[in-house]
Coordinates of C-alpha atoms and ligand atoms in Angstrom, one line a residue:
X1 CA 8.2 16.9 15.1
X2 CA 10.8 13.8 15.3
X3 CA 13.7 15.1 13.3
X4 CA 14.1 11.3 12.7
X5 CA 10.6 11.1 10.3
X6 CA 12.8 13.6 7.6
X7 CA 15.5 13.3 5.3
X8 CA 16.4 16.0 3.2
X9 CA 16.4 14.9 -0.2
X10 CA 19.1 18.1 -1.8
X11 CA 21.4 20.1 0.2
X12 CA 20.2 23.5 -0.7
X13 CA 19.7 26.0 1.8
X14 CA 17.9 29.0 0.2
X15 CA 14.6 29.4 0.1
X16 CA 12.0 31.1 -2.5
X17 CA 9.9 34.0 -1.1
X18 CA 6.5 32.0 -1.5
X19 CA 4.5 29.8 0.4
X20 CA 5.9 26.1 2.2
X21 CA 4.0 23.1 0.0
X22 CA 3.6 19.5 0.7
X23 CA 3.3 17.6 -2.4
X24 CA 1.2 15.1 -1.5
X25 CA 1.1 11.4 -2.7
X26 CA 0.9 9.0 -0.8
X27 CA -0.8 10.0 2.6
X28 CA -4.0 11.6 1.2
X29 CA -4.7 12.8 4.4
X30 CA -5.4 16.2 6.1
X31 CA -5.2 14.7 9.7
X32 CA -2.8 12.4 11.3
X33 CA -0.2 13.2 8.3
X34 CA 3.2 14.0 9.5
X35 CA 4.5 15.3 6.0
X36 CA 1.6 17.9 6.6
X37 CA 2.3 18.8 10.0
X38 CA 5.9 19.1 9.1
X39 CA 5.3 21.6 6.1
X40 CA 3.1 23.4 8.1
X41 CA 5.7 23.9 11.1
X42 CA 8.7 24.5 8.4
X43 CA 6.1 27.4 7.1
X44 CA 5.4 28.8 10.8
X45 CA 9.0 28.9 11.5
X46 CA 9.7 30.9 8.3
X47 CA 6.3 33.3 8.7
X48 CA 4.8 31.6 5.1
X49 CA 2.1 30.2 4.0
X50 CA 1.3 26.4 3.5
X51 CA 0.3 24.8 0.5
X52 CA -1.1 21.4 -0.7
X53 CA -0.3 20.1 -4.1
X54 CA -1.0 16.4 -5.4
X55 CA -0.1 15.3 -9.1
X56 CA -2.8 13.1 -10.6
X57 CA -0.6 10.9 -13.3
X58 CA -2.3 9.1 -15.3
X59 CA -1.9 5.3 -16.1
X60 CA -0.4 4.6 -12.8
X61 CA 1.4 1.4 -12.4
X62 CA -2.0 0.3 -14.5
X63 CA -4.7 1.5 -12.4
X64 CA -8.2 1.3 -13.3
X65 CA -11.3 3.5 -12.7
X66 CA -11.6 1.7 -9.7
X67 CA -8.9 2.6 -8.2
X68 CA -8.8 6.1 -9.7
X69 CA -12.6 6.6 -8.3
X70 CA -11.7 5.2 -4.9
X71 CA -8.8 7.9 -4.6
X72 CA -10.0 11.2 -6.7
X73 CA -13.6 10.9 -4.4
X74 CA -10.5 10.8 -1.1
X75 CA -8.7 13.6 -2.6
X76 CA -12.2 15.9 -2.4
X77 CA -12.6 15.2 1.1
X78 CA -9.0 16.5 1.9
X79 CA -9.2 19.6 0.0
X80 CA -12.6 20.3 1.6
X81 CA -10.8 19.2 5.0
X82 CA -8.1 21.1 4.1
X83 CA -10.2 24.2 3.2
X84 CA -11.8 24.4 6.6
X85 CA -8.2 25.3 7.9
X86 CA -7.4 28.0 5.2
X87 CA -4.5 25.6 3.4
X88 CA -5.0 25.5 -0.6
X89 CA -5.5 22.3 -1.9
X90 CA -4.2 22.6 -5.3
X91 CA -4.8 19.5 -8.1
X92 CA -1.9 19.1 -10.6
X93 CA -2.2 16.8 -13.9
X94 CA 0.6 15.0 -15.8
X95 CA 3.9 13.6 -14.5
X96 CA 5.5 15.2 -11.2
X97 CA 8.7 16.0 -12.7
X98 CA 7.6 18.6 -15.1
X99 CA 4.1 19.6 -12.8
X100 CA 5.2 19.8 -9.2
X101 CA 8.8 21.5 -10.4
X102 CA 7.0 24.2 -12.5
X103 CA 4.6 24.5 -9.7
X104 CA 7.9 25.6 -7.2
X105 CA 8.9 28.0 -9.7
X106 CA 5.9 29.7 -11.0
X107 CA 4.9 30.3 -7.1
X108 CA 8.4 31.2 -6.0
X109 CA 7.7 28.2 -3.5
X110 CA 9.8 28.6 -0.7
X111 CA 10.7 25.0 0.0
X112 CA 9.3 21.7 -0.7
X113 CA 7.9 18.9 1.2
X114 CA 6.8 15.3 0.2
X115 CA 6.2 12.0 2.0
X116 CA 7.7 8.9 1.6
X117 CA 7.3 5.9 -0.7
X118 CA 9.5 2.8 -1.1
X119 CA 8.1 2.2 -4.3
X120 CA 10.8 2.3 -7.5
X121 CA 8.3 5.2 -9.6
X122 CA 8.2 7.1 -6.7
X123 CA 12.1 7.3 -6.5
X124 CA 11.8 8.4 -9.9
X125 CA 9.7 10.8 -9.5
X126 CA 11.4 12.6 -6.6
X127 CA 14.8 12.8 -8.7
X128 CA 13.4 14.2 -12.0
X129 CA 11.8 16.9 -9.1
X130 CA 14.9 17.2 -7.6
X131 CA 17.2 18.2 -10.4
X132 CA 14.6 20.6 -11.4
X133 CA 14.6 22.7 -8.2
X134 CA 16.3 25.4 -6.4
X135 CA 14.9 25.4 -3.1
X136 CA 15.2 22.9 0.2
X137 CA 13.4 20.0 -0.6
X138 CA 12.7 17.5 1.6
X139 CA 10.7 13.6 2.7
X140 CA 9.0 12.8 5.3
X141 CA 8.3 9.0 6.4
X142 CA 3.9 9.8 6.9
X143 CA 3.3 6.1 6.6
X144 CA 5.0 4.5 8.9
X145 CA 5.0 4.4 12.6
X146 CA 8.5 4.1 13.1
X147 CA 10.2 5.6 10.0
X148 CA 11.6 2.9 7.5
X149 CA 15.0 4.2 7.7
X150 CA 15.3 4.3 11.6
X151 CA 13.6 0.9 11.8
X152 CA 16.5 -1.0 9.9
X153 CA 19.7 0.7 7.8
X154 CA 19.2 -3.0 6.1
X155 CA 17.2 -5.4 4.5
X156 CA 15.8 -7.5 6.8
X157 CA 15.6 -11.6 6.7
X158 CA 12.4 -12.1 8.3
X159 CA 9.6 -10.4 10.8
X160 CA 11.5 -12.4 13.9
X161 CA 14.9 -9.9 13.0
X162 CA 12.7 -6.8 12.5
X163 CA 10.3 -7.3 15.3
X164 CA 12.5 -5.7 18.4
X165 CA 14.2 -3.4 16.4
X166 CA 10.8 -1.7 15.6
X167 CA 9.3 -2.6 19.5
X168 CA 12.3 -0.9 21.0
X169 CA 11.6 2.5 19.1
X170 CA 7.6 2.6 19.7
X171 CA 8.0 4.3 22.8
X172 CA 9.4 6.9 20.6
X173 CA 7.3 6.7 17.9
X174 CA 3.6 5.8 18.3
X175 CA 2.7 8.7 20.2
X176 CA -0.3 10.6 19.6
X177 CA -0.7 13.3 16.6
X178 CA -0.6 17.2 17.0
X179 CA -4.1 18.5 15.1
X180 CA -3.2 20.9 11.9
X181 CA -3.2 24.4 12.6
X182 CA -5.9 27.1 11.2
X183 CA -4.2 29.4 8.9
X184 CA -5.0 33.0 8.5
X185 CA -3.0 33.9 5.6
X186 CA -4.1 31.6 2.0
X187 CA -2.6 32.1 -1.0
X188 CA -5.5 32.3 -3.8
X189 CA -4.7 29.7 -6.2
X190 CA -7.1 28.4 -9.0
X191 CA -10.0 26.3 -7.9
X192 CA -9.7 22.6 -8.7
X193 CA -11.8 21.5 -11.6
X194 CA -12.3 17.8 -10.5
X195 CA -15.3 17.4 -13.9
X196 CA -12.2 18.0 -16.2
X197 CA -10.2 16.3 -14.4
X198 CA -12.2 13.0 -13.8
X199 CA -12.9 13.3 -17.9
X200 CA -9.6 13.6 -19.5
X201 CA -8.2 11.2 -17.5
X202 CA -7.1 8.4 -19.5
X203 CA -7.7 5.4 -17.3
X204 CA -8.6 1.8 -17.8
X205 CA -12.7 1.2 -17.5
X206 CA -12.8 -2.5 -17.5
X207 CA -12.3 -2.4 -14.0
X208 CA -15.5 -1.5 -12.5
X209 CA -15.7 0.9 -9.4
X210 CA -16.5 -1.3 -6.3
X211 CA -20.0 -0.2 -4.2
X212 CA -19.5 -2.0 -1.0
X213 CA -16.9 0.6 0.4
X214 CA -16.8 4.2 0.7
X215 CA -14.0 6.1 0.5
X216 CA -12.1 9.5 2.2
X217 CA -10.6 9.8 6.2
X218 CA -14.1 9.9 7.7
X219 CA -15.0 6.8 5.6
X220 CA -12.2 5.2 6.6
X221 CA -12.8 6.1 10.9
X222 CA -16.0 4.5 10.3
X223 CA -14.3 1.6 9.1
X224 CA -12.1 1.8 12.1
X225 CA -14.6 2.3 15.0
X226 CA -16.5 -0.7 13.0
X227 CA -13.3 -3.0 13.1
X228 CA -12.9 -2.3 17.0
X229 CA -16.2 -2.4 18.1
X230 CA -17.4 -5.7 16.3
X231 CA -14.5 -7.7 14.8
X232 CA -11.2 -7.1 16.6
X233 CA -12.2 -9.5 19.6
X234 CA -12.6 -12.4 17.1
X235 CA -9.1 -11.5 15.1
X236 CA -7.2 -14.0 16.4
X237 CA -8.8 -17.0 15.6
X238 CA -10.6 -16.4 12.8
X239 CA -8.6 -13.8 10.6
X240 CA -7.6 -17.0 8.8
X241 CA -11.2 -18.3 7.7
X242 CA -12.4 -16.6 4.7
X243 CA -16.0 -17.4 5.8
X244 CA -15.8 -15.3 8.5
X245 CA -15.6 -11.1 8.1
X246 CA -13.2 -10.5 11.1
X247 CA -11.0 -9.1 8.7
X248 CA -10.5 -5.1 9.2
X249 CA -10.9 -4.4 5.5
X250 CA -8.9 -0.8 6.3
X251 CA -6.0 -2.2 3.7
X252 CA -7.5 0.2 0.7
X253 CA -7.8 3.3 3.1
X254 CA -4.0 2.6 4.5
X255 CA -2.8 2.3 0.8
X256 CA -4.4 5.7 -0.2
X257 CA -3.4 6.8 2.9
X258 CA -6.8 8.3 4.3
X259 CA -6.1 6.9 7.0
X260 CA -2.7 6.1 8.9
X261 CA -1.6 2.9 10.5
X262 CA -0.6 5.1 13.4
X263 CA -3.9 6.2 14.0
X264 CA -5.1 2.4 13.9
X265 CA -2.6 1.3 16.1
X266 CA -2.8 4.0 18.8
X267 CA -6.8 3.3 18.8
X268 CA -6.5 -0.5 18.8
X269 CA -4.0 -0.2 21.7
X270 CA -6.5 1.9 23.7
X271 CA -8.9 -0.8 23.7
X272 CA -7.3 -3.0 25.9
X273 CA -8.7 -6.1 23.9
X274 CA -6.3 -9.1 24.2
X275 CA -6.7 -10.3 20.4
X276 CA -5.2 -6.6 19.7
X277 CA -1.4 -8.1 19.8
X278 CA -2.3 -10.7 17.1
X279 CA -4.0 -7.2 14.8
X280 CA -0.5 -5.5 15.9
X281 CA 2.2 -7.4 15.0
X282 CA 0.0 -7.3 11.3
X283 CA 0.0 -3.8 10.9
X284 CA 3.1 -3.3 13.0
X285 CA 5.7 -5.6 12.3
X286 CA 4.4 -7.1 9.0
X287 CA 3.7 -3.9 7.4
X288 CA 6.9 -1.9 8.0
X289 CA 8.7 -5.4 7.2
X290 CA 7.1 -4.9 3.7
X291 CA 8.4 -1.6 3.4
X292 CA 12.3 -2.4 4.4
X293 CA 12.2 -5.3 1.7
X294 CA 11.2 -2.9 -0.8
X295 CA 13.2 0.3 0.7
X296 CA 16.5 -1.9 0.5
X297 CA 15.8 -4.4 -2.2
X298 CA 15.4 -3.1 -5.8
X299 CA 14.6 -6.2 -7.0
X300 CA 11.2 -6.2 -4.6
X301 CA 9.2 -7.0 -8.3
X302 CA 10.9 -9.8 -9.4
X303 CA 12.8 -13.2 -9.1
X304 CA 15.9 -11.7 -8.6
X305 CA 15.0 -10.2 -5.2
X306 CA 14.2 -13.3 -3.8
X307 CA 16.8 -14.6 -0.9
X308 CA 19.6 -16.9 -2.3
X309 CA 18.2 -20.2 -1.2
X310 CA 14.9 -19.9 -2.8
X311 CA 16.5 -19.0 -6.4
X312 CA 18.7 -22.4 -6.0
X313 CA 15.8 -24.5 -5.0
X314 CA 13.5 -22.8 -7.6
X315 CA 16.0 -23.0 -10.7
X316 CA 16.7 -26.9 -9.6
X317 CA 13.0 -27.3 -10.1
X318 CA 12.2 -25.4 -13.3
X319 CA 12.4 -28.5 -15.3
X320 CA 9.8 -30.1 -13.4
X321 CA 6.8 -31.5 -15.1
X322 CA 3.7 -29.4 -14.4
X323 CA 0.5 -31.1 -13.8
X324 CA -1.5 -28.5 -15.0
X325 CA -0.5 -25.4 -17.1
X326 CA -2.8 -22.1 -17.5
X327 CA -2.5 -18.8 -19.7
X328 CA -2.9 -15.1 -18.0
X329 CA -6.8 -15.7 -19.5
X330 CA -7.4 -19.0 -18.3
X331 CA -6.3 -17.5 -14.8
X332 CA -8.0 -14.1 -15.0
X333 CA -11.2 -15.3 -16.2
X334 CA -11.1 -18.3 -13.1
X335 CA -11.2 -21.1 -15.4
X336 CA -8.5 -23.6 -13.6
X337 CA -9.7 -27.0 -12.5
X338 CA -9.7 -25.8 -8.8
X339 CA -12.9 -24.3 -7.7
X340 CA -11.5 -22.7 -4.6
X341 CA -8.8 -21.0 -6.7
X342 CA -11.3 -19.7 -8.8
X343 CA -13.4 -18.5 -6.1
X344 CA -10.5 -16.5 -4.7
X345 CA -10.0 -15.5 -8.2
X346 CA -13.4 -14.0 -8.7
X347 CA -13.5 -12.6 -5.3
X348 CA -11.0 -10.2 -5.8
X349 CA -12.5 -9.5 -9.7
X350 CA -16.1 -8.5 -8.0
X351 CA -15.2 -7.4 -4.5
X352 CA -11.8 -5.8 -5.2
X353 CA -10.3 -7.6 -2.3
X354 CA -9.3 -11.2 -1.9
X355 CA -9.3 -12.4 1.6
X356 CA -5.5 -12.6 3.3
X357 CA -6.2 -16.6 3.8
X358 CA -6.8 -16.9 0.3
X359 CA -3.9 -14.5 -1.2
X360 CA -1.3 -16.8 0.3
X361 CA -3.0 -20.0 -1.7
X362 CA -4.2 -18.3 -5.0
X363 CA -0.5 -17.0 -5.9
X364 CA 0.8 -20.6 -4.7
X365 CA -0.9 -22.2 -7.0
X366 CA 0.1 -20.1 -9.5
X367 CA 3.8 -21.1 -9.0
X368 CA 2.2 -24.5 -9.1
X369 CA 0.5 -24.1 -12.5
X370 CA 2.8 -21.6 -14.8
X371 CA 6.2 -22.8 -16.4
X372 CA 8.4 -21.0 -14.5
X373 CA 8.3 -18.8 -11.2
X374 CA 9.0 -15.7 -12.7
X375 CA 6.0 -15.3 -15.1
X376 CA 4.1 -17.2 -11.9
X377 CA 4.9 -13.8 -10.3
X378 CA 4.5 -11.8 -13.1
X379 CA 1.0 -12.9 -13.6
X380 CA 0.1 -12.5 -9.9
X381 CA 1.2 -9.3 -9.6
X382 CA -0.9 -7.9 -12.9
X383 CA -3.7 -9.5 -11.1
X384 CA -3.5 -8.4 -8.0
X385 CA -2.9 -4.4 -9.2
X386 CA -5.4 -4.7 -11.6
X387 CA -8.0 -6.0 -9.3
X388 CA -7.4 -5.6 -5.5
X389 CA -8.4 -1.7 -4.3
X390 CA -5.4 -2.1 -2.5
X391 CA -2.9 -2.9 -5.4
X392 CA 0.5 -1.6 -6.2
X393 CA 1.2 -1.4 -2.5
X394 CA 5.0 -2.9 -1.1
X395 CA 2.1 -5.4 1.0
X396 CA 1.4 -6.6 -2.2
X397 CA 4.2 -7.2 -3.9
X398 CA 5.7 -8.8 -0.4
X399 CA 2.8 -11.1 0.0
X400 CA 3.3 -12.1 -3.7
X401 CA 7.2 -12.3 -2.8
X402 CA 6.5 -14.2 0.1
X403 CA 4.3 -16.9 -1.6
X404 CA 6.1 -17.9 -4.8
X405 CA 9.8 -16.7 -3.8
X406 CA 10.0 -17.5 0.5
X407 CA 10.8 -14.1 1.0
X408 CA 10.5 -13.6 4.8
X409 CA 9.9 -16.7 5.1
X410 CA 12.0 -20.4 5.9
X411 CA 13.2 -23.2 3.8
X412 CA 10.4 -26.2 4.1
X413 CA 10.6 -30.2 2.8
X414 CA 11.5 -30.2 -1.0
X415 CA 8.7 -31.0 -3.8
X416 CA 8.1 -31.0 -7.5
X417 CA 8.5 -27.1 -8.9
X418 CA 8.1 -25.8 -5.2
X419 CA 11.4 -27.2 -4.0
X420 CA 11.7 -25.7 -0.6
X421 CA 9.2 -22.9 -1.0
X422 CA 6.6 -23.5 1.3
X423 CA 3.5 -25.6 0.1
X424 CA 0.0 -24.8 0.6
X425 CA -3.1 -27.4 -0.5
X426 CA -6.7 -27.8 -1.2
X427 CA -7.0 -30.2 1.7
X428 CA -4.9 -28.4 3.8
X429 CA -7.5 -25.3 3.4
X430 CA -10.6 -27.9 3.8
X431 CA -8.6 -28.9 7.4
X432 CA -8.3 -25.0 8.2
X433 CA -12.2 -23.5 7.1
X434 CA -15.4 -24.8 5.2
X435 CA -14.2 -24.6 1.4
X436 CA -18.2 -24.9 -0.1
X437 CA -19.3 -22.5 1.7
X438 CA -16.6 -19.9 1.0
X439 CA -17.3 -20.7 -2.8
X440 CA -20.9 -20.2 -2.2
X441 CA -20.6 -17.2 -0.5
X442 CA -18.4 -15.5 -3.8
X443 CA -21.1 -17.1 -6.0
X444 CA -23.7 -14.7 -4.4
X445 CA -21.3 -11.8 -4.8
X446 CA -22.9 -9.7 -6.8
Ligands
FO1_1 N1 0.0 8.8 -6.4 C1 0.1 10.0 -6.9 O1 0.9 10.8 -6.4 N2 -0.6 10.4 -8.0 C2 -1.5 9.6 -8.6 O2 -2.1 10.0 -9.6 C3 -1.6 8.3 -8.1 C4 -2.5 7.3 -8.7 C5 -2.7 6.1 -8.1 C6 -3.6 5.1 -8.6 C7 -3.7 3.9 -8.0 C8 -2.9 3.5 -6.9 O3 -3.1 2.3 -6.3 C9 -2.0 4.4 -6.4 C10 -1.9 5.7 -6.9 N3 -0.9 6.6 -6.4 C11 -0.8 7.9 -7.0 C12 0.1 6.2 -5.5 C13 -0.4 5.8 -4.1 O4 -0.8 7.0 -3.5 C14 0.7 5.1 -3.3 O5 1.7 6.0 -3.0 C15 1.4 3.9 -3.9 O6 0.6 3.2 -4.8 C16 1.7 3.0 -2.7 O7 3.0 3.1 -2.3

């Protein structure tokens, strides 16, 4: 295991007399998880056990049944995954810092391993943990191919000052996985009673559970061997025209983590396609540029985070007159003048997941139609987490950056309310793909 992939996360050296656990969260993964491969060497090394624990909080960062189904129906494959090599897949309920810490001490755990999350709750999370226990604890980057902290020690400006920091270290880091380990020795814990825990889950059911995709790691090499063997070769040119389904549509199994983007990458790079470099530098460079902003900038959520020239040209423009103004409703129920908006809009309502093309227009134009940028990105971002599978993700609150605040990206001409921020337009997307029929095709959506 690359030292580099850990941090320790307290400086305590003694160890409880029980088994090693990974609490897992986000890499809901038996295979291809480095947090798990690490837990599982720390517990060879020291003659213990392993153990799997994941903590299912309720309300999450407003998650809806859709979500929650899409994840608890991954979690059963791992622990039946995770079963076939003797390791105890054990379900907590309730928040982390009070579950996962009484979990150390009632089983005299011996350390603790979790894996990493940029995200501000998960922070949280591992410091209410952290004061709580008394043995080694430590985090380990699962997500990433080359481990957010090694890529930069900074926040970065844009992909083109991330790019050959990351392309330097790949050598290093996308290698191929070691498979888990069998183990003879399991410590009996209680089963899991998913009925319970699927019922007293308080959770938000407006959001219906999506049909069109199946979820758990086999589900999600399905999707993989599907992406390679039929739409990777047309990536390039048509990733950007919503009509077409050359999209890879792996974002909701990345974001749960059933499957990992090293995985993707070392199979797409075996191919030998040429359009592979385009899919890369996407799940490469893009991704892990998405994690730095929200590793190193706090503000990732808000108008605040966004660089200095983009506040300046947004606040001179926050008097500007807006030609059309809509509520929160009016937006979420697709009812704006613009029938491609509100095809976008209703795509990601039914399907869960708006296409890339579109994400990069809809939030635009939600900067264009709201009285100020902050509630424009306030709004986008309850829509997107309430809607798209693969919601409160750092690729989603980057993409939503990148739209309304030119985060990542460059200063262009200056306009009315945009300013400098980049401009996008009906016409321009009628140049780019055919508009009706995208519009027709989310009509027949079911
Ligand atoms: N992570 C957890 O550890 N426990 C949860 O109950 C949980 C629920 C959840 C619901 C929707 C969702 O999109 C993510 C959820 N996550 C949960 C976190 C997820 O695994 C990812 O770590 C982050 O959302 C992305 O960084």
């Amino acid at each position: 295991m690359n030292e580099k992939r850990v941090r320790r996360l307290n400086e305590i050296d003694t160890r409880g007399q029980g088994p090693v656990v990974y609490w897992m969260s986000r890499d809901q993964r038996a295979e291809d998880n480095w947090a798990l491969l690490s837990a599982q060497e720390l517990a060879v090394e020291n003659k213990k056990p392993v153990v799997v624990v994941f903590c299912l909080v309720p309300e999450f960062l407003g998650a809806a049944i859709r979500h929650y189904r899409f994840m608890i129906e991954g979690l059963k494959d791992v622990e039946q995954e995770l079963l076939k090599k003797n390791i105890p897949f054990c379900l907590l309920q309730g928040q982390p810092g009070e579950e996962v810490s009484n979990f150390v001490e009632n089983h005299e755990v011996s350390l603790l391993v979790t894996d990493f999350d940029p995200l501000r709750i998960k922070k949280k999370w591992k410091k209410e943990v952290k004061n709580k226990i008394r043995v080694p604890f430590f985090e380990v980057d699962a997500h990433n191919i080359v481990p957010c902290w090694a890529a930069s020690p900074k926040q970065e400006f844009a992909a083109y000052t991330i790019r050959n920091k990351i392309k330097s270290l790949l050598p290093e880091f996308l290698i191929d996985f070691p498979r888990l380990k069998k183990q003879n020795e399991a410590v009996k814990i209680p089963d899991n009673d998913w009925e319970k825990t699927g019922h007293n889950l308080k959770v938000d059911f407006s959001v219906p559970e999506l049909k069109w995709i199946k979820p758990g790691e086999k589900e999600a090499r399905n999707a993989l061997k599907r992406f390679i063997g039929q739409k990777l070769s047309r990536y390039p040119e048509e990733r950007n025209d919503p009509n077409e389904d050359a999209v890879s549509d792996l974002s909701p199994y990345i974001h749960f983590g059933q499957i990992a983007a090293q995985r993707i990458a070392l199979e797409v790079r075996k191919t030998g396609i040429k359009a592979r470099d385009d899919f890369l530098e996407e799940l490469i460079i893009r991704r892990e540029l998405a994690e730095n902003y929200c590793f190193y900038n706090e503000n990732y959520d808000s108008f605040q985070g966004f660089p200095d020239w983009a506040q300046k040209t947004l606040d001179e423009h926050r008097p500007d007159q807006r030609e059309y103004l809509y509520s929160l409703k009016q937006f979420e129920s697709a009812r704006t003048h613009d029938d491609l908006w509100n095809a976008a809009q209703l795509e990601m309502v039914k399907r869960g997941k708006m296409h890339g093309y579109m994400r990069m227009y809809w939030a635009k134009k939600i900067l264009e139609w709201t009285r100020s940028p902050d509630e424009a990105q306030k709004i986008a971002l309850y829509l997107n987490d309430k809607y798209e599978l693969d919601g409160r993700d750092p690729n989603g609150y980057v993409g939503v950056a990148w739209s309304i605040g030119g985060v990542h990206d460059r200063a262009w001409p200056s306009r009315p309310v945009f300013g400098k921020i980049r401009y996008m337009s009906y016409n321009g997307c009628r140049s780019k793909f055919d508009v009706p029929a995208y519009i027709d095709k989310v009509r027949s959506i079911l």
